[in-house]
Amino acid sequence: MPFEIPDDLDPALLPVAFLLGRWVGAGLGQYPTIKDFRFGQEVSFGYVPGKTFLDYESRSWLLDEQGEKIRPLAREHGYWRPQPDGTLEVVLAHPTGIVEIWHGELDNGKIELRTDAVARTATAKEYSSGHRLYGLVKGDLLWTFDMAAMGQPLQNHLAAQLKRTDG
Ligand code: HEM
């Protein structure tokens, strides 16, 4: 079924309505300090009638060569807050002891975000900034994540392609 915008969605969310629903797919991970890996990912974007944020959740798994799940990897939860001037604010929390405030731009199915602030618990790994791109390409959600962490300059950690799912 083609995606339909819910009747009770607050109009402020129309610029990000294309994200609504559940997305499933896989991607590649890398960083100079770790081994390359394949990961599976499930993402969901929800809404609350009358409210002007999207409820966001991502879960991921390490995949083997056959694409089977080996073990859980990263998760993140947060809220996406589109603004009337076409910018986007995002707050994210990670179980690794990191919280982020993101700021970015929305452009017709493309989103670019940069961290505005990062805070870490005493035991979290060293991570100082991030850059994310999201884009709707032929109905799929593509996204990439660059980070500056572990003493390394900003560079790619993740890239994934997700498909919309009803399940
Ligand atoms: C889909 C999301 C993600 C996946 C699948 C993923 C996967 C991984 C994997 C497999 C490792 C190697 C160590 C391990 O097995 O845990 C790793 C390390 C790391 N990741 Fe991620 N990650 C994700 C998101 C993130 C995010 C959002 C951040 C920062 C906020 C982050 C920061 C790091 C850091 C700092 C390391 C440590 C590298 C080191 O120990 O040298 N990752 N990640």
XYZ file of C-alpha atoms and ligand atoms in Angstrom:
210
model
C 0.000 0.000 0.000
C 1.351 3.482 -0.765
C 2.155 5.594 2.287
C -0.686 7.921 3.297
C -0.365 10.953 5.558
C -2.587 10.426 8.646
C -5.564 12.828 8.932
C -4.790 13.691 12.559
C -1.118 14.571 11.948
C -0.258 18.099 13.111
C 0.475 20.192 9.959
C 3.817 21.234 11.475
C 4.967 17.661 10.835
C 4.190 17.618 7.104
C 7.855 18.284 6.092
C 8.935 15.115 7.956
C 5.787 13.036 7.331
C 7.675 10.943 4.755
C 9.602 9.388 7.661
C 6.515 8.073 9.500
C 6.241 4.319 10.010
C 8.671 1.424 10.352
C 11.816 0.907 8.270
C 13.961 -2.212 8.065
C 17.246 -2.824 6.273
C 20.977 -3.266 6.515
C 24.180 -1.306 6.308
C 27.932 -1.227 6.578
C 29.927 0.045 9.531
C 33.527 1.122 9.819
C 35.930 3.241 11.833
C 39.737 3.336 11.945
C 39.777 1.876 15.471
C 37.496 -1.157 14.824
C 36.881 -3.936 12.276
C 34.413 -3.295 9.425
C 30.996 -4.889 10.029
C 27.553 -5.437 8.507
C 24.541 -4.473 10.565
C 20.774 -4.875 10.402
C 18.623 -1.954 11.512
C 14.978 -1.302 12.407
C 13.828 2.296 12.704
C 10.432 3.670 13.655
C 9.015 7.182 13.496
C 5.694 7.767 15.281
C 3.527 10.752 16.142
C 1.039 11.885 18.768
C -2.071 13.671 17.405
C -1.805 17.424 18.058
C 1.889 17.291 18.989
C 4.662 18.700 16.817
C 7.406 16.103 17.312
C 8.160 12.685 15.847
C 8.868 9.872 18.280
C 12.011 8.080 17.020
C 13.617 4.747 17.818
C 16.431 2.748 16.164
C 17.660 -0.761 16.986
C 20.511 -2.621 15.296
C 22.178 -6.024 15.139
C 25.500 -7.417 13.995
C 24.905 -9.518 10.837
C 26.865 -12.513 9.546
C 27.796 -13.117 5.876
C 24.340 -14.599 5.226
C 22.603 -11.574 6.719
C 21.527 -13.450 9.884
C 21.494 -11.583 13.205
C 24.428 -12.467 15.503
C 23.924 -10.075 18.448
C 22.299 -6.748 19.291
C 24.339 -3.598 18.649
C 23.429 0.060 19.137
C 20.026 1.494 19.998
C 18.889 5.101 20.218
C 15.713 6.936 21.174
C 14.701 10.515 20.610
C 12.438 13.243 19.311
C 12.543 15.053 15.961
C 11.267 18.642 16.130
C 10.746 20.382 12.765
C 10.606 24.175 13.062
C 8.498 26.679 11.079
C 11.661 28.149 9.451
C 12.485 24.825 7.766
C 15.154 23.792 10.235
C 15.045 20.623 12.301
C 15.979 20.027 15.934
C 16.628 16.490 17.180
C 17.374 15.184 20.676
C 18.796 11.667 20.988
C 19.716 9.421 23.910
C 22.054 6.420 23.624
C 22.416 3.515 26.089
C 26.197 4.021 25.815
C 25.977 7.082 28.085
C 25.802 9.691 25.325
C 23.123 12.331 24.691
C 23.054 14.642 21.684
C 21.321 17.783 20.476
C 21.252 17.996 16.692
C 20.454 20.910 14.417
C 19.876 20.744 10.682
C 18.038 21.495 7.493
C 15.106 19.844 5.737
C 14.980 19.949 1.971
C 12.229 17.998 0.198
C 13.013 14.451 1.372
C 16.612 15.242 2.341
C 17.818 15.960 5.859
C 21.250 17.068 6.997
C 22.016 17.178 10.719
C 25.027 18.231 12.772
C 25.510 17.897 16.516
C 25.019 21.144 18.385
C 25.875 19.637 21.751
C 27.110 16.270 23.014
C 27.230 15.170 26.640
C 28.731 11.960 27.983
C 28.588 10.087 31.262
C 31.888 9.488 33.038
C 32.218 5.986 31.543
C 31.044 6.697 27.947
C 33.504 6.296 25.084
C 35.113 9.458 23.744
C 32.780 10.958 21.112
C 32.679 14.680 20.337
C 30.572 15.353 17.226
C 28.425 13.820 14.514
C 27.056 14.515 11.051
C 24.052 12.661 9.613
C 22.416 12.633 6.189
C 18.982 11.108 5.554
C 17.372 10.889 2.128
C 14.366 9.283 0.525
C 15.645 7.620 -2.670
C 13.109 5.688 -4.802
C 11.019 5.043 -1.675
C 13.947 3.770 0.420
C 15.387 5.631 3.384
C 19.166 6.015 3.014
C 21.214 7.398 5.839
C 24.855 7.916 6.801
C 26.583 8.819 10.039
C 30.034 10.413 10.340
C 31.564 10.893 13.773
C 34.587 12.323 15.535
C 35.449 9.856 18.299
C 38.325 7.945 19.925
C 40.737 10.752 18.976
C 39.879 10.454 15.253
C 38.681 13.305 13.000
C 35.094 13.353 11.687
C 34.647 10.394 9.301
C 32.192 7.687 8.362
C 30.973 5.126 10.932
C 27.708 3.924 9.315
C 25.754 3.839 6.054
C 22.462 1.969 5.633
C 19.527 1.487 3.284
C 16.102 0.855 4.830
C 12.791 -0.187 3.291
C 9.373 0.773 4.547
C 7.582 -2.151 6.201
C 4.057 -2.688 7.554
C 5.091 -5.406 10.013
C 23.129 1.619 13.916
C 23.897 2.204 14.840
C 25.290 1.719 15.233
C 25.899 0.522 15.012
C 25.337 -0.680 14.285
C 27.218 0.617 15.608
C 28.138 -0.417 15.635
C 29.368 -0.385 16.241
C 30.269 -1.512 16.408
C 30.005 -2.934 15.894
C 31.352 -1.086 17.075
C 32.569 -1.924 17.485
C 32.528 -2.227 18.957
C 31.318 -3.093 19.311
O 31.217 -4.250 18.880
O 30.425 -2.579 20.014
C 31.146 0.337 17.344
C 32.031 1.141 18.022
C 31.793 2.452 18.330
N 30.694 3.195 18.019
Fe 29.108 2.560 16.987
N 27.397 1.858 16.144
C 26.248 2.554 15.949
C 25.994 3.852 16.336
C 26.878 4.652 16.991
C 26.579 5.989 17.456
C 25.233 6.696 17.246
C 27.691 6.438 18.077
C 27.930 7.771 18.774
C 26.952 8.474 19.330
C 28.691 5.401 17.991
C 29.950 5.481 18.502
C 30.850 4.440 18.548
C 32.134 4.530 19.220
C 32.690 5.758 19.945
C 32.722 3.283 19.093
C 34.050 2.839 19.698
C 35.130 2.641 18.714
C 36.335 2.068 19.458
O 36.169 1.399 20.496
O 37.431 2.296 18.987
N 28.160 4.330 17.312
N 29.934 0.728 16.827
